[in-house]
Amino acid sequence: MSGQRHPDTETLASLRAGLVGGLHGRRLAAHVARCARCAATGDELAAVSSLLAATPTPALPASFERRISAALAAETAARALTAGSSEETATGPAALGQAGADPGIAGEHARARVPAERPKAAPSRRRGPALRLRPAMAFVPLVLCVLAGFGYLLSTIGGPSNGSSSSEAFSTASPSAAVPAAGREAPNRPATFVVTASGLNYLPSTLGSQVRLEMAAQYSSSSGQQSMAPSASGSASRNSFAAGSATTIPSEFGAPNSALNGCVLRVTGGVRPSLVDKATYQGQPAYVIAVPARAWVVERGCTASHPAIITTVALTATR
Amino acid sequence: MAGGEPSDAELLRRHVAGDPEAFGMLFARHKDRLWAVALRTVCDPEDAADALQEAMISAFRRAADFRGDSAVTTWLHRIVVNASLDRLRRRQTRSVSWSGDPEALDALAAQAARGGAAPGGSPSSGIAAQAPGTASLDSAEAVETRLDVDAALRTLPAEQRAALVLVDMLGYSVADAAEILSVSPGTVKSRCARGRSRLLPYLSHLRTNSARGGNQPGAASVSSEQEGGV
């Protein structure tokens, strides 16, 4: 190639990028130096770079920033919960206390707090939260007992509206309440649940972990609730995992919604859900329903006869 | 890092140590740049936001893995780029084909017109949204140019686009881009070279319109990493 034929654009771009060396490179460079056409192409290539550099890059839109910040806040809450609950449950063995403050020290607990030590992101995302939640799961019966007792107190002391509306709303709830954890242990027992509106946008790739985190966030807000003043309305939108008549229905769901109730019972097979979240899935309105081992995404129009399940995912699978 | 601001590495250390604020600060500090990488790589605001969210969650959890042999920003960018490429692989149909784009362009143009009135408003106005300081420079011609650049970038294979976005658009050195993309510097150079040559037919008309002045500086900045072999 001694100047008769023009190199193609990609070759010129490679030459400019310093990728064509040796004799070939020197010949090409010599050609470009005395060929107006190739020199012009070289200028145009440079102009592509400068045009790209001059194109403004937008700032992160506020709506996205809120969404991502919320997701990070949920992570933070889940992490705090895990750290907190492992302190409470692991009373005996090795006072790991501030577990994981130094990841090098506290072996198992560090792994639970910062689960993704595996090389690839995807599997760790799946497995991580399962590990993370294990201490939280152990914590559940305790939370339930305390909550149920607390709910009983509430219904006897202050909250006639609260208690009665819940048993109306989901007629399957036991009216006499305070039957701790029974709903959880007997699969055939009808469900009692609270509908949350997390505002999360669930995604296929992270559905399992988002559900686990949301469940964890609810456990943590439940346990937070015990220590809070028993204001019946205080539990409005981001409501907690509830047992028996301690169930508090967010105001927007105060009216009985038998369609949703039927849908949930149908989907879970009668098991009381740990989570019923009015949210979006890939941007589309949906309910996310979960029991400890499985989550479902259903359309908003889901009913007992037409469950309209969009997708489902196992939560404990170790894959 | 003069003044009282903690460094990125310090924030990451605090996060690993359990500080609930630290990671949020890190995100706030770099969000716009990370967003730019995600948006330009994925070419769709919704998908880019999803990718960025996945990436941030992943970084949050994997913070203890950070070894400090690269800058925190490089590490964050790598996670964002990987999440973006992952997302593209999952939604290939939308990104690869050029065929549907005339309509997409019309929609984008309409969006950009509205976006000028209410910047940063709806999630779908991501492409049209401007960095706060640049809004006033947003002439019709500039919008058009940006849309053309967006559309042209969309014609590239994702790997070439990611390299070009990092090096040419965001001004990373070839070495940094190589680290972010986990490939050799030579691979970055060759992806950029191929990307530029593929973009040329789509963008050459813009050069005659608007890039006269920017021509030389651009050439100079690029050639600084190219001298070697010639």
XYZ file of C-alpha atoms in Angstrom:
549
model
C 0.000 0.000 0.000
C 2.045 2.903 -1.119
C -0.463 5.692 -1.434
C -2.585 4.501 -4.326
C -5.423 3.212 -2.183
C -6.921 5.168 0.712
C -7.141 3.435 4.068
C -10.675 3.110 5.413
C -11.986 5.231 8.234
C -11.514 2.588 10.869
C -7.899 2.118 9.912
C -7.372 5.858 10.127
C -9.044 5.900 13.514
C -6.794 3.081 14.671
C -3.778 4.949 13.371
C -4.808 8.035 15.269
C -5.274 5.938 18.393
C -1.733 4.677 18.092
C -2.801 1.162 17.354
C -1.033 0.695 14.053
C 2.663 0.264 14.567
C 5.649 -0.967 12.670
C 6.298 -0.552 8.994
C 2.601 -0.590 8.168
C 1.985 2.211 10.601
C 4.818 4.315 9.224
C 3.579 3.845 5.675
C 0.058 4.778 6.671
C 1.241 7.849 8.491
C 3.289 8.859 5.486
C 0.277 8.433 3.254
C -1.973 10.503 5.478
C 0.629 13.233 5.628
C 0.409 13.872 1.917
C -3.205 12.841 1.206
C -5.700 15.645 1.646
C -8.632 13.303 1.683
C -7.278 11.080 4.450
C -6.146 14.104 6.409
C -9.678 15.463 6.188
C -11.075 12.198 7.449
C -8.628 12.368 10.313
C -9.905 15.841 11.160
C -13.452 14.572 11.109
C -12.527 11.782 13.487
C -11.042 14.317 15.830
C -14.233 16.333 15.483
C -16.279 13.331 16.554
C -14.307 13.260 19.786
C -14.688 16.953 20.393
C -18.383 16.832 19.592
C -18.829 14.072 22.149
C -16.834 16.037 24.683
C -18.985 19.100 24.068
C -22.264 17.260 24.521
C -23.544 18.138 27.976
C -24.177 15.334 30.398
C -27.414 15.672 32.301
C -27.724 15.637 36.059
C -29.507 12.784 37.772
C -33.221 13.679 37.687
C -34.678 14.269 41.129
C -37.258 11.515 40.829
C -34.588 8.919 40.158
C -32.445 10.274 42.927
C -35.303 9.875 45.386
C -35.913 6.355 44.230
C -32.314 5.311 44.575
C -31.917 7.069 47.902
C -34.962 5.182 49.154
C -33.441 1.898 48.036
C -30.217 2.759 49.826
C -32.134 3.744 52.938
C -33.812 0.329 52.890
C -30.393 -1.283 52.640
C -29.179 0.750 55.559
C -32.221 -0.218 57.609
C -31.794 -3.886 56.770
C -28.157 -3.724 57.702
C -28.889 -2.020 60.993
C -31.543 -4.588 61.708
C -29.237 -7.466 61.029
C -26.537 -6.000 63.184
C -29.045 -5.240 65.918
C -30.846 -8.554 65.877
C -27.672 -10.575 65.840
C -26.672 -8.763 68.955
C -29.923 -9.660 70.606
C -30.200 -13.246 69.507
C -26.595 -14.249 69.797
C -26.441 -13.608 73.467
C -24.117 -16.442 74.319
C -21.398 -17.095 71.823
C -18.517 -14.715 71.602
C -19.635 -11.195 72.342
C -19.469 -10.103 68.754
C -21.233 -6.946 69.683
C -20.363 -4.384 67.082
C -20.140 -7.197 64.638
C -18.428 -6.430 61.426
C -17.149 -3.045 62.409
C -13.913 -4.557 61.290
C -14.648 -7.062 58.586
C -11.463 -8.877 59.365
C -12.411 -9.785 62.878
C -15.903 -10.987 63.312
C -16.027 -13.872 60.900
C -19.596 -15.009 60.587
C -21.236 -11.840 61.612
C -19.192 -9.778 59.297
C -20.300 -12.025 56.515
C -23.893 -11.597 57.521
C -23.608 -7.854 57.554
C -21.699 -7.496 54.358
C -22.798 -10.546 52.541
C -21.401 -9.993 49.109
C -17.935 -11.316 49.485
C -18.246 -13.521 46.476
C -16.632 -12.463 43.275
C -19.721 -12.064 41.115
C -22.406 -9.557 41.836
C -25.391 -11.503 40.670
C -25.220 -14.639 42.810
C -24.210 -12.693 45.835
C -27.219 -10.518 45.367
C -29.351 -13.589 45.542
C -27.634 -15.284 48.388
C -26.645 -12.275 50.372
C -29.966 -11.255 51.803
C -30.844 -14.823 52.725
C -27.795 -14.888 54.916
C -28.519 -11.413 56.043
C -32.028 -12.255 57.124
C -31.317 -15.399 58.992
C -30.788 -13.609 62.289
C -33.833 -11.520 61.539
C -35.915 -14.609 60.964
C -34.905 -15.967 64.310
C -36.135 -12.720 65.692
C -39.589 -13.033 64.194
C -41.394 -15.053 66.881
C -40.218 -12.612 69.471
C -41.466 -9.684 67.453
C -44.764 -11.400 66.887
C -45.289 -12.161 70.548
C -44.442 -8.670 71.598
C -46.569 -7.182 68.887
C -49.527 -9.362 69.619
C -49.351 -8.499 73.253
C -48.979 -4.896 72.375
C -51.934 -5.140 70.056
C -53.999 -6.699 72.735
C -53.142 -3.843 75.020
C -54.046 -1.414 72.303
C -57.403 -2.983 71.689
C -58.310 -3.086 75.355
C -56.989 0.319 76.257
C -57.261 2.855 73.567
C -58.034 1.763 70.093
C -61.609 0.788 69.427
C -61.500 2.209 65.919
C -58.235 0.577 65.235
C -59.107 -2.876 66.444
C -62.544 -3.075 65.005
C -61.703 -1.696 61.610
C -59.043 -4.267 61.155
C -61.271 -7.178 61.895
C -63.846 -5.788 59.543
C -61.432 -5.073 56.860
C -60.157 -8.562 56.679
C -62.902 -10.611 58.149
C -60.598 -13.539 58.347
C -58.789 -11.985 61.260
C -59.478 -13.459 64.619
C -61.604 -10.959 66.490
C -60.422 -11.989 69.899
C -56.866 -11.601 68.765
C -53.770 -11.981 70.831
C -53.140 -15.465 69.577
C -49.480 -14.988 69.126
C -47.836 -16.380 66.058
C -50.625 -18.812 65.426
C -51.242 -17.393 61.996
C -47.700 -17.982 61.088
C -47.525 -21.539 62.175
C -50.785 -22.873 60.835
C -50.760 -22.609 57.073
C -54.484 -23.132 56.765
C -55.338 -20.376 59.044
C -56.783 -17.461 57.129
C -54.603 -14.508 56.554
C -54.347 -11.214 58.305
C -52.141 -8.670 56.730
C -51.312 -5.078 56.279
C -50.956 -3.466 52.929
C -47.961 -1.232 52.648
C -47.211 1.296 49.970
C -43.459 1.374 49.845
C -43.248 3.244 46.576
C -40.554 0.816 45.492
C -40.115 -0.125 41.892
C -39.365 -3.826 41.984
C -37.186 -5.191 39.232
C -36.814 -8.686 37.844
C -33.146 -8.997 38.652
C -33.459 -7.803 42.213
C -36.980 -8.892 43.066
C -35.908 -11.440 45.663
C -33.561 -9.142 47.490
C -35.911 -6.176 47.317
C -38.671 -8.275 48.855
C -36.389 -9.538 51.589
C -35.261 -6.035 52.337
C -38.787 -4.746 52.410
C -39.771 -7.546 54.760
C -36.775 -6.741 56.900
C -37.678 -3.078 56.893
C -41.095 -4.025 58.150
C -39.728 -6.191 60.892
C -37.595 -3.331 61.964
C -40.443 -0.869 61.919
C -42.497 -3.373 63.923
C -39.872 -3.669 66.551
C -39.510 0.074 66.532
C -43.196 0.414 67.056
C -43.259 -1.388 70.354
C -41.199 1.256 71.933
C -43.133 4.089 70.412
C -46.118 5.723 71.968
C -49.187 3.757 70.989
C -50.755 6.278 68.720
C -53.291 4.366 66.745
C -52.779 6.423 63.643
C -49.039 6.543 63.825
C -48.610 3.450 61.786
C -50.284 4.887 58.764
C -48.472 4.350 55.542
C -45.394 2.304 56.093
C -47.028 -0.259 58.175
C -45.626 -3.111 60.044
C -45.880 -6.787 60.102
C -48.801 -7.371 62.377
C -50.371 -10.213 64.239
C -53.919 -10.795 65.328
C -55.909 -7.699 65.984
C -52.795 -5.661 66.344
C -53.235 -5.194 62.642
C -53.542 -1.582 61.752
C -54.898 -0.754 58.378
C -53.530 2.255 56.596
C -56.273 4.758 56.135
C -56.382 4.375 52.377
C -57.084 0.720 52.896
C -59.532 1.192 55.715
C -62.404 0.032 53.593
C -62.665 -3.693 53.179
C -61.009 -4.812 50.021
C -62.216 -8.304 49.578
C -60.805 -8.565 46.090
C -57.286 -8.046 47.343
C -57.888 -10.221 50.347
C -59.105 -13.033 48.126
C -56.220 -12.520 45.765
C -53.681 -12.762 48.550
C -55.267 -15.871 50.026
C -55.372 -17.489 46.644
C -51.801 -16.629 45.810
C -50.288 -17.682 49.114
C -52.525 -20.684 49.481
C -53.971 -19.325 52.686
C -50.694 -18.554 54.365
C -50.578 -15.209 56.037
C -48.324 -13.010 53.919
C -45.319 -11.333 55.423
C -45.617 -8.573 52.897
C -48.328 -7.104 50.734
C -46.852 -4.085 49.085
C -48.687 -1.762 46.760
C -45.816 -0.810 44.511
C -44.635 -1.021 40.958
C -42.887 -3.759 39.061
C -40.768 -2.563 36.165
C -42.681 0.682 36.422
C -46.094 -0.965 36.166
C -48.567 -0.805 39.060
C -48.581 -4.086 40.952
C -48.895 -5.741 44.302
C -45.965 -7.641 45.677
C -47.032 -10.427 47.984
C -44.589 -12.478 49.970
C -44.439 -15.282 52.482
C -41.082 -16.090 54.045
C -40.097 -18.497 51.292
C -41.659 -17.008 48.174
C -42.779 -13.772 46.624
C -45.282 -13.065 43.892
C -45.903 -10.019 41.773
C -49.527 -9.660 40.762
C -51.452 -7.125 38.804
C -53.468 -4.568 40.713
C -56.639 -6.220 39.472
C -55.737 -9.509 41.081
C -58.657 -11.421 42.613
C -59.169 -14.892 44.006
C -60.589 -16.133 40.741
C -58.081 -14.293 38.557
C -54.818 -14.059 40.442
C -53.043 -12.378 37.503
C -49.614 -13.375 38.670
C -46.917 -11.540 36.757
C -43.996 -13.408 38.205
C -42.882 -15.307 41.268
C -39.582 -15.972 42.917
C -38.368 -18.281 45.665
C -36.810 -16.403 48.553
C -34.847 -19.055 50.347
C -33.396 -20.857 47.367
C -29.662 -21.001 47.529
C -29.293 -21.554 43.819
C -9.264 16.748 49.585
C -8.559 19.926 51.425
C -10.932 21.224 54.059
C -13.258 19.233 56.269
C -14.738 17.008 53.594
C -13.914 13.369 54.177
C -12.311 11.617 51.224
C -14.159 8.972 49.235
C -12.031 6.272 50.765
C -12.760 7.589 54.221
C -16.495 7.575 53.517
C -16.302 4.020 52.287
C -14.389 2.995 55.392
C -17.017 4.612 57.571
C -19.730 2.823 55.658
C -18.067 -0.536 56.163
C -17.703 0.308 59.825
C -21.440 0.786 60.071
C -21.908 4.524 59.603
C -25.445 4.808 58.186
C -24.787 8.174 56.522
C -21.529 7.521 54.765
C -22.695 5.677 51.689
C -25.430 8.212 51.028
C -22.822 10.948 51.080
C -20.698 9.026 48.644
C -23.658 8.570 46.348
C -24.625 12.222 46.584
C -21.081 13.211 45.732
C -20.840 11.171 42.544
C -24.412 10.640 41.490
C -24.416 12.925 38.467
C -21.301 11.474 36.954
C -22.401 7.913 37.615
C -25.760 8.785 36.139
C -24.112 10.154 33.027
C -22.214 6.912 32.560
C -25.340 4.814 33.054
C -27.519 6.997 30.852
C -25.032 7.202 27.998
C -24.278 3.515 28.141
C -27.845 2.288 28.433
C -29.446 5.029 26.285
C -32.738 4.888 28.127
C -33.482 6.922 31.255
C -35.669 4.314 32.947
C -33.237 1.508 32.288
C -30.337 3.709 33.261
C -31.990 4.538 36.572
C -32.600 0.867 37.202
C -29.002 0.078 36.368
C -27.744 2.830 38.634
C -29.965 1.621 41.455
C -28.758 -1.951 41.103
C -25.202 -0.741 40.973
C -25.521 1.360 44.110
C -27.115 -1.495 46.046
C -24.366 -3.760 44.861
C -21.672 -1.266 45.853
C -23.344 -0.776 49.219
C -23.100 -4.493 49.907
C -19.711 -5.067 48.405
C -18.011 -2.136 50.041
C -15.953 -4.427 52.245
C -14.480 -5.960 49.087
C -12.978 -2.678 48.026
C -9.250 -3.149 48.295
C -8.057 0.335 47.661
C -5.885 -0.528 44.672
C -8.027 1.767 42.561
C -9.796 4.993 43.335
C -13.217 4.683 44.912
C -14.702 6.502 41.924
C -13.120 4.025 39.536
C -14.595 1.185 41.550
C -18.030 2.814 41.576
C -17.870 3.503 37.861
C -16.925 -0.086 37.187
C -19.958 -1.325 39.072
C -22.212 1.116 37.243
C -20.806 0.205 33.832
C -21.226 -3.492 34.554
C -24.785 -3.019 35.724
C -25.499 -0.957 32.618
C -24.048 -3.536 30.254
C -25.942 -6.259 32.111
C -29.145 -4.391 31.628
C -28.447 -3.885 27.956
C -27.834 -7.561 27.487
C -31.187 -8.232 29.020
C -32.935 -5.744 26.793
C -30.935 -6.100 23.640
C -33.802 -5.620 21.274
C -34.200 -2.001 22.201
C -30.637 -0.880 22.047
C -29.124 -2.553 19.037
C -31.490 -1.786 16.248
C -31.450 1.494 14.488
C -34.702 0.821 12.711
C -37.155 2.172 15.247
C -35.213 5.277 15.954
C -36.801 7.887 13.700
C -39.914 7.664 15.819
C -37.886 7.572 18.972
C -36.170 10.700 17.783
C -39.457 12.482 17.210
C -40.542 11.527 20.673
C -37.236 12.654 22.088
C -37.457 15.961 20.314
C -40.936 16.575 21.662
C -39.727 15.559 25.076
C -36.787 17.882 24.857
C -39.076 20.755 23.977
C -41.162 20.059 27.044
C -38.115 19.298 29.121
C -36.913 22.831 28.561
C -39.988 24.132 30.337
C -39.780 21.765 33.267
C -36.266 20.445 33.557
C -35.726 17.321 35.591
C -39.422 16.826 36.096
C -40.696 13.562 34.793
C -38.524 10.476 34.871
C -38.733 10.172 31.128
C -37.132 13.532 30.600
C -33.786 12.167 31.659
C -32.120 12.610 28.335
C -33.449 16.092 27.951
C -32.672 17.079 31.501
C -29.761 19.421 31.883
C -27.158 19.945 34.476
C -28.420 22.970 36.358
C -25.823 25.374 35.096
C -26.191 24.527 31.457
C -29.914 25.010 31.075
C -29.588 28.496 29.682
C -27.268 27.305 26.923
C -29.921 24.970 25.735
C -30.672 26.485 22.382
C -32.724 24.610 19.851
C -29.567 23.862 17.974
C -27.901 22.443 21.055
C -30.873 20.230 21.731
C -30.767 18.996 18.191
C -27.097 18.279 18.436
C -27.527 16.380 21.649
C -30.339 14.308 20.225
C -28.263 13.490 17.192
C -25.382 12.468 19.378
C -27.677 10.336 21.518
C -29.133 8.649 18.482
C -25.750 8.100 16.906
C -24.333 6.623 20.092
C -27.216 4.217 20.114
C -26.024 2.690 16.881
C -22.809 1.491 18.483
C -22.258 -1.877 20.086
C -22.526 -1.447 23.838
C -18.850 -2.077 24.565
C -17.699 0.485 22.056
C -20.209 2.957 23.365
C -19.135 2.460 26.962
C -15.509 3.061 26.050
C -16.308 6.119 23.985
C -18.584 7.559 26.647
C -15.859 7.260 29.252
C -12.981 8.557 27.179
C -14.474 11.073 24.759
C -17.614 12.232 26.521
C -16.573 12.168 30.149
C -12.898 12.758 29.667
C -11.423 9.765 31.444
C -7.913 8.756 30.523
C -7.503 5.562 28.556
C -5.859 4.019 31.605
C -8.779 4.885 33.886
C -11.301 3.718 31.336
C -9.407 0.451 30.999
C -9.592 -0.047 34.735
C -13.286 0.788 34.826
C -14.051 -1.550 31.952
C -11.684 -4.264 33.181
C -9.937 -4.502 29.831
C -6.501 -3.536 28.579
C -5.724 0.026 27.512
C -5.207 -1.271 23.986
C -8.726 -2.640 23.966
C -10.089 0.689 25.120
C -8.194 2.472 22.349
C -9.409 0.087 19.730
C -13.024 0.255 20.906
C -12.839 4.020 20.857
C -11.259 4.053 17.412
C -13.890 1.773 15.963
C -16.620 3.703 17.710
C -15.403 7.035 16.331
C -15.206 5.678 12.832
C -18.723 4.286 13.086
C -20.086 7.539 14.433
C -18.458 9.617 11.746
C -21.179 9.273 9.093
C -23.854 10.186 11.618
C -22.087 13.151 13.058
C -20.074 14.703 10.257
C -22.909 17.086 9.378
C -22.800 18.445 12.930
C -19.149 19.214 12.678
C -19.728 21.593 9.823
C -22.486 23.271 11.808
C -21.071 23.627 15.219
C -17.738 22.049 15.878
C -15.448 24.415 14.015
C -14.215 26.005 17.179
C -14.037 22.839 19.226
C -12.168 20.975 16.584
C -8.603 21.594 17.564
C -8.806 21.231 21.337
C -10.624 17.947 20.859
C -7.992 16.683 18.526
C -5.257 17.734 20.875
C -6.756 16.096 23.906
C -7.304 12.863 22.102
C -3.959 12.744 20.422
C -2.154 13.072 23.728
C -2.773 9.412 24.314
C -2.177 8.449 20.734
C 1.282 9.605 19.950
C 2.948 6.412 21.048
C 2.816 4.151 18.039
C 2.784 6.568 15.139
